[in-house]
């Protein structure tokens, strides 16, 4: 592994990134999120269930007084550890198209900062400012990551279809990448359509509503699918862009 300073400058090799850095980043995020879930107290009238409970419910201090700390740590760590990848992607994509490279890192940077803020600012029930901040940060997380992935896909696809290719991308992996991205878009749209119209930052399901009409059911799917997009993107990027 590279020195710590070089890592945070995005000076990672493809092998270090895909074999060590990304597994550690995603693994630590899911590990802390799992601890937050395991520490969540059982509430008979509304037990935690991923089909009816938003991800952010793990970070409600009133319901998860100990676990919310691990929820916060998971997002703070995720946001910090994605910052070197922002620079890594810029270094790669700028060799193909400077404009797209700047778009990609802009949205990815917004995602990283929003992730850190989600962890730093707990989603308290009162005052309402906490819920508002949470909703804004959550929006930046989902939109930031999706738009980063979208423009990455556009840039890679343009390069594949171009006669004068700047780099050679794996077409099979690109098809998988775009397919997951479309799946994320569908889940994200269903999440927005089915979510409460007041966007209060708190979600409470109607017990008679089937889980497949529940916003959290699609939020969780979109969020977990995101976990595959970044590793696949980093694997697709060819060594010739080093």
Short mmCIF file of C-alpha atoms in Angstrom, two decimals:
data_model
loop_
_atom_site.label_atom_id
_atom_site.label_comp_id
_atom_site.label_asym_id
_atom_site.label_seq_id
_atom_site.Cartn_x
_atom_site.Cartn_y
_atom_site.Cartn_z
CA UNK A 1 0.00 0.00 0.00
CA UNK A 2 1.14 3.54 -0.78
CA UNK A 3 2.10 6.01 1.91
CA UNK A 4 -0.81 7.70 3.65
CA UNK A 5 -0.07 11.09 2.08
CA UNK A 6 -0.03 9.61 -1.41
CA UNK A 7 -3.27 7.76 -0.70
CA UNK A 8 -5.12 10.96 0.22
CA UNK A 9 -3.74 12.59 -2.91
CA UNK A 10 -5.41 9.87 -4.94
CA UNK A 11 -2.05 8.38 -5.95
CA UNK A 12 -3.33 4.82 -5.76
CA UNK A 13 -2.47 2.04 -8.15
CA UNK A 14 -5.38 0.14 -9.64
CA UNK A 15 -4.39 -3.01 -7.74
CA UNK A 16 -4.15 -1.20 -4.39
CA UNK A 17 -7.51 0.46 -5.00
CA UNK A 18 -9.47 -2.60 -6.11
CA UNK A 19 -7.76 -5.25 -3.96
CA UNK A 20 -7.31 -3.39 -0.67
CA UNK A 21 -8.69 0.14 -0.45
CA UNK A 22 -12.22 -0.38 -1.78
CA UNK A 23 -12.83 -3.66 0.13
CA UNK A 24 -11.67 -1.93 3.35
CA UNK A 25 -13.83 1.14 2.70
CA UNK A 26 -17.02 -0.72 1.81
CA UNK A 27 -16.42 -3.42 4.42
CA UNK A 28 -15.89 -0.94 7.26
CA UNK A 29 -18.98 1.03 6.23
CA UNK A 30 -21.18 -2.08 6.20
CA UNK A 31 -19.59 -3.31 9.44
CA UNK A 32 -20.48 -0.15 11.38
CA UNK A 33 -23.93 -0.09 9.79
CA UNK A 34 -24.44 -3.70 10.89
CA UNK A 35 -23.45 -2.82 14.47
CA UNK A 36 -25.98 0.04 14.39
CA UNK A 37 -28.62 -2.44 13.27
CA UNK A 38 -27.71 -5.04 15.92
CA UNK A 39 -27.86 -2.40 18.67
CA UNK A 40 -31.26 -1.17 17.52
CA UNK A 41 -33.77 -1.94 20.32
CA UNK A 42 -36.79 -4.04 19.48
CA UNK A 43 -39.89 -1.85 19.22
CA UNK A 44 -43.04 -4.03 19.12
CA UNK A 45 -45.28 -1.47 17.41
CA UNK A 46 -42.71 -0.73 14.70
CA UNK A 47 -39.78 -3.20 14.66
CA UNK A 48 -36.87 -2.38 12.38
CA UNK A 49 -37.22 -4.06 9.01
CA UNK A 50 -35.38 -3.05 5.86
CA UNK A 51 -38.58 -3.32 3.81
CA UNK A 52 -40.41 -0.76 5.97
CA UNK A 53 -37.64 1.25 7.68
CA UNK A 54 -35.48 3.89 6.05
CA UNK A 55 -31.70 3.55 6.35
CA UNK A 56 -31.59 6.78 8.35
CA UNK A 57 -33.79 5.26 11.06
CA UNK A 58 -30.65 3.51 12.30
CA UNK A 59 -29.37 7.01 13.08
CA UNK A 60 -32.35 8.22 15.12
CA UNK A 61 -30.84 8.97 18.57
CA UNK A 62 -34.25 8.72 20.27
CA UNK A 63 -34.82 5.14 19.09
CA UNK A 64 -31.23 3.91 18.75
CA UNK A 65 -29.39 5.72 21.58
CA UNK A 66 -26.16 3.71 21.24
CA UNK A 67 -26.38 2.38 17.70
CA UNK A 68 -26.77 5.82 16.15
CA UNK A 69 -23.11 6.49 17.05
CA UNK A 70 -22.03 3.61 14.80
CA UNK A 71 -24.43 4.79 12.09
CA UNK A 72 -22.72 8.20 12.25
CA UNK A 73 -19.25 6.63 12.20
CA UNK A 74 -20.12 4.57 9.13
CA UNK A 75 -21.03 7.64 7.09
CA UNK A 76 -18.20 9.83 8.38
CA UNK A 77 -15.70 7.12 7.50
CA UNK A 78 -17.33 6.54 4.11
CA UNK A 79 -17.18 10.24 3.26
CA UNK A 80 -13.54 10.61 4.29
CA UNK A 81 -12.40 7.45 2.52
CA UNK A 82 -14.07 8.40 -0.76
CA UNK A 83 -12.15 11.70 -0.97
CA UNK A 84 -8.94 10.06 -2.29
CA UNK A 85 -11.02 8.25 -4.93
CA UNK A 86 -12.37 11.63 -6.08
CA UNK A 87 -8.82 12.64 -6.97
CA UNK A 88 -8.06 9.21 -8.40
CA UNK A 89 -11.01 9.41 -10.81
CA UNK A 90 -10.08 12.92 -11.86
CA UNK A 91 -6.54 11.81 -12.62
CA UNK A 92 -7.92 9.00 -14.79
CA UNK A 93 -10.82 10.71 -16.54
CA UNK A 94 -9.00 13.99 -17.23
CA UNK A 95 -6.80 12.06 -19.66
CA UNK A 96 -9.92 11.32 -21.71
CA UNK A 97 -12.09 14.44 -21.31
CA UNK A 98 -11.38 17.33 -18.95
CA UNK A 99 -14.97 18.63 -18.93
CA UNK A 100 -16.51 15.27 -18.00
CA UNK A 101 -13.75 14.68 -15.45
CA UNK A 102 -14.68 17.92 -13.66
CA UNK A 103 -18.40 17.03 -13.71
CA UNK A 104 -17.68 13.58 -12.28
CA UNK A 105 -15.47 14.81 -9.43
CA UNK A 106 -17.86 17.69 -8.63
CA UNK A 107 -20.77 15.34 -7.97
CA UNK A 108 -18.56 12.75 -6.26
CA UNK A 109 -17.10 15.43 -3.98
CA UNK A 110 -20.64 16.60 -3.10
CA UNK A 111 -21.47 12.97 -2.23
CA UNK A 112 -18.39 12.68 0.02
CA UNK A 113 -19.09 15.90 1.92
CA UNK A 114 -22.79 15.06 2.34
CA UNK A 115 -21.85 11.63 3.71
CA UNK A 116 -19.59 13.23 6.31
CA UNK A 117 -22.31 15.73 7.28
CA UNK A 118 -24.92 12.95 7.61
CA UNK A 119 -22.65 11.40 10.23
CA UNK A 120 -21.67 14.62 11.98
CA UNK A 121 -25.21 16.02 12.31
CA UNK A 122 -27.56 13.51 14.03
CA UNK A 123 -31.14 13.29 12.82
CA UNK A 124 -32.80 14.44 16.05
CA UNK A 125 -36.59 14.64 16.09
CA UNK A 126 -36.55 18.17 17.50
CA UNK A 127 -35.85 20.88 16.47
CA UNK A 128 -36.96 20.54 12.85
CA UNK A 129 -33.69 21.98 11.55
CA UNK A 130 -32.00 18.61 12.16
CA UNK A 131 -34.55 16.80 9.99
CA UNK A 132 -34.22 19.42 7.26
CA UNK A 133 -30.43 19.16 7.23
CA UNK A 134 -30.69 15.38 7.09
CA UNK A 135 -33.05 15.46 4.10
CA UNK A 136 -30.76 17.87 2.23
CA UNK A 137 -27.65 15.77 2.91
CA UNK A 138 -29.45 12.55 1.95
CA UNK A 139 -30.49 14.19 -1.32
CA UNK A 140 -26.90 15.17 -2.07
CA UNK A 141 -25.74 11.63 -1.29
CA UNK A 142 -28.13 9.93 -3.68
CA UNK A 143 -28.08 12.57 -6.43
CA UNK A 144 -24.34 13.13 -6.11
CA UNK A 145 -23.44 9.47 -6.43
CA UNK A 146 -25.98 8.79 -9.17
CA UNK A 147 -24.88 11.76 -11.31
CA UNK A 148 -21.22 10.88 -10.77
CA UNK A 149 -21.97 7.34 -11.96
CA UNK A 150 -24.16 8.61 -14.82
CA UNK A 151 -21.54 10.95 -16.27
CA UNK A 152 -18.87 8.27 -15.80
CA UNK A 153 -21.02 5.88 -17.83
CA UNK A 154 -21.59 8.53 -20.54
CA UNK A 155 -17.87 9.24 -20.79
CA UNK A 156 -16.93 5.56 -20.98
CA UNK A 157 -19.69 4.85 -23.50
CA UNK A 158 -18.63 7.80 -25.69
CA UNK A 159 -15.09 6.48 -25.63
CA UNK A 160 -16.19 2.94 -26.58
CA UNK A 161 -18.24 4.25 -29.52
CA UNK A 162 -15.56 6.69 -30.66
CA UNK A 163 -13.27 5.87 -33.58
CA UNK A 164 -10.28 7.58 -32.02
CA UNK A 165 -10.43 5.90 -28.61
CA UNK A 166 -8.49 7.49 -25.77
CA UNK A 167 -8.59 4.21 -23.82
CA UNK A 168 -9.94 0.68 -24.09
CA UNK A 169 -12.79 -0.18 -21.73
CA UNK A 170 -14.27 -3.63 -21.10
CA UNK A 171 -17.59 -3.66 -22.96
CA UNK A 172 -18.99 -6.50 -20.84
CA UNK A 173 -18.23 -4.72 -17.58
CA UNK A 174 -19.60 -1.48 -19.01
CA UNK A 175 -22.89 -3.22 -19.86
CA UNK A 176 -23.08 -4.57 -16.28
CA UNK A 177 -22.26 -1.10 -14.93
CA UNK A 178 -24.97 0.61 -16.99
CA UNK A 179 -27.51 -2.11 -16.11
CA UNK A 180 -26.93 -1.59 -12.37
CA UNK A 181 -27.13 2.17 -12.90
CA UNK A 182 -30.52 1.83 -14.62
CA UNK A 183 -31.70 -0.42 -11.78
CA UNK A 184 -30.60 2.26 -9.27
CA UNK A 185 -32.52 4.88 -11.25
CA UNK A 186 -35.71 2.79 -11.20
CA UNK A 187 -35.40 2.13 -7.45
CA UNK A 188 -34.61 5.79 -6.82
CA UNK A 189 -37.67 6.97 -8.74
CA UNK A 190 -39.91 4.51 -6.90
CA UNK A 191 -38.41 5.66 -3.61
CA UNK A 192 -39.19 9.32 -4.42
CA UNK A 193 -42.72 8.49 -5.65
CA UNK A 194 -43.58 6.41 -2.60
CA UNK A 195 -41.87 8.58 0.03
CA UNK A 196 -43.97 10.95 2.18
CA UNK A 197 -44.74 14.22 0.43
CA UNK A 198 -43.69 16.33 3.43
CA UNK A 199 -40.07 15.04 3.24
CA UNK A 200 -39.87 15.43 7.01
CA UNK A 201 -36.82 13.22 7.37
CA UNK A 202 -38.86 10.65 9.30
CA UNK A 203 -40.82 7.80 7.73
CA UNK A 204 -43.56 5.77 9.39
CA UNK A 205 -45.22 3.08 7.24
CA UNK A 206 -48.90 2.36 6.92
CA UNK A 207 -49.32 -1.19 8.32
CA UNK A 208 -51.80 -2.13 5.58
CA UNK A 209 -49.43 -1.09 2.77
CA UNK A 210 -47.63 -4.05 1.09
CA UNK A 211 -43.84 -3.87 1.43
CA UNK A 212 -43.42 -3.53 -2.34
CA UNK A 213 -45.26 -0.20 -2.11
CA UNK A 214 -42.99 0.95 0.71
CA UNK A 215 -40.35 3.63 0.01
CA UNK A 216 -37.66 2.03 2.25
CA UNK A 217 -37.86 -1.20 0.23
CA UNK A 218 -36.50 0.68 -2.80
CA UNK A 219 -34.21 3.00 -0.87
CA UNK A 220 -32.30 0.02 0.52
CA UNK A 221 -32.04 -1.60 -2.92
CA UNK A 222 -30.73 1.59 -4.52
CA UNK A 223 -28.25 2.17 -1.71
CA UNK A 224 -26.87 -1.38 -1.79
CA UNK A 225 -26.65 -1.34 -5.59
CA UNK A 226 -24.49 1.77 -5.26
CA UNK A 227 -21.97 -0.42 -3.41
CA UNK A 228 -21.33 -2.32 -6.64
CA UNK A 229 -21.07 0.67 -8.97
CA UNK A 230 -17.87 2.23 -7.62
CA UNK A 231 -15.81 -1.01 -7.55
CA UNK A 232 -16.98 -1.93 -11.07
CA UNK A 233 -16.12 1.56 -12.31
CA UNK A 234 -12.62 1.34 -10.85
CA UNK A 235 -12.12 -2.12 -12.37
CA UNK A 236 -13.31 -0.91 -15.79
CA UNK A 237 -10.79 1.94 -15.87
CA UNK A 238 -7.88 0.56 -17.92
CA UNK A 239 -4.26 0.47 -16.80
CA UNK A 240 -3.27 2.59 -19.81
CA UNK A 241 -4.74 5.63 -18.02
CA UNK A 242 -2.12 5.36 -15.27
#
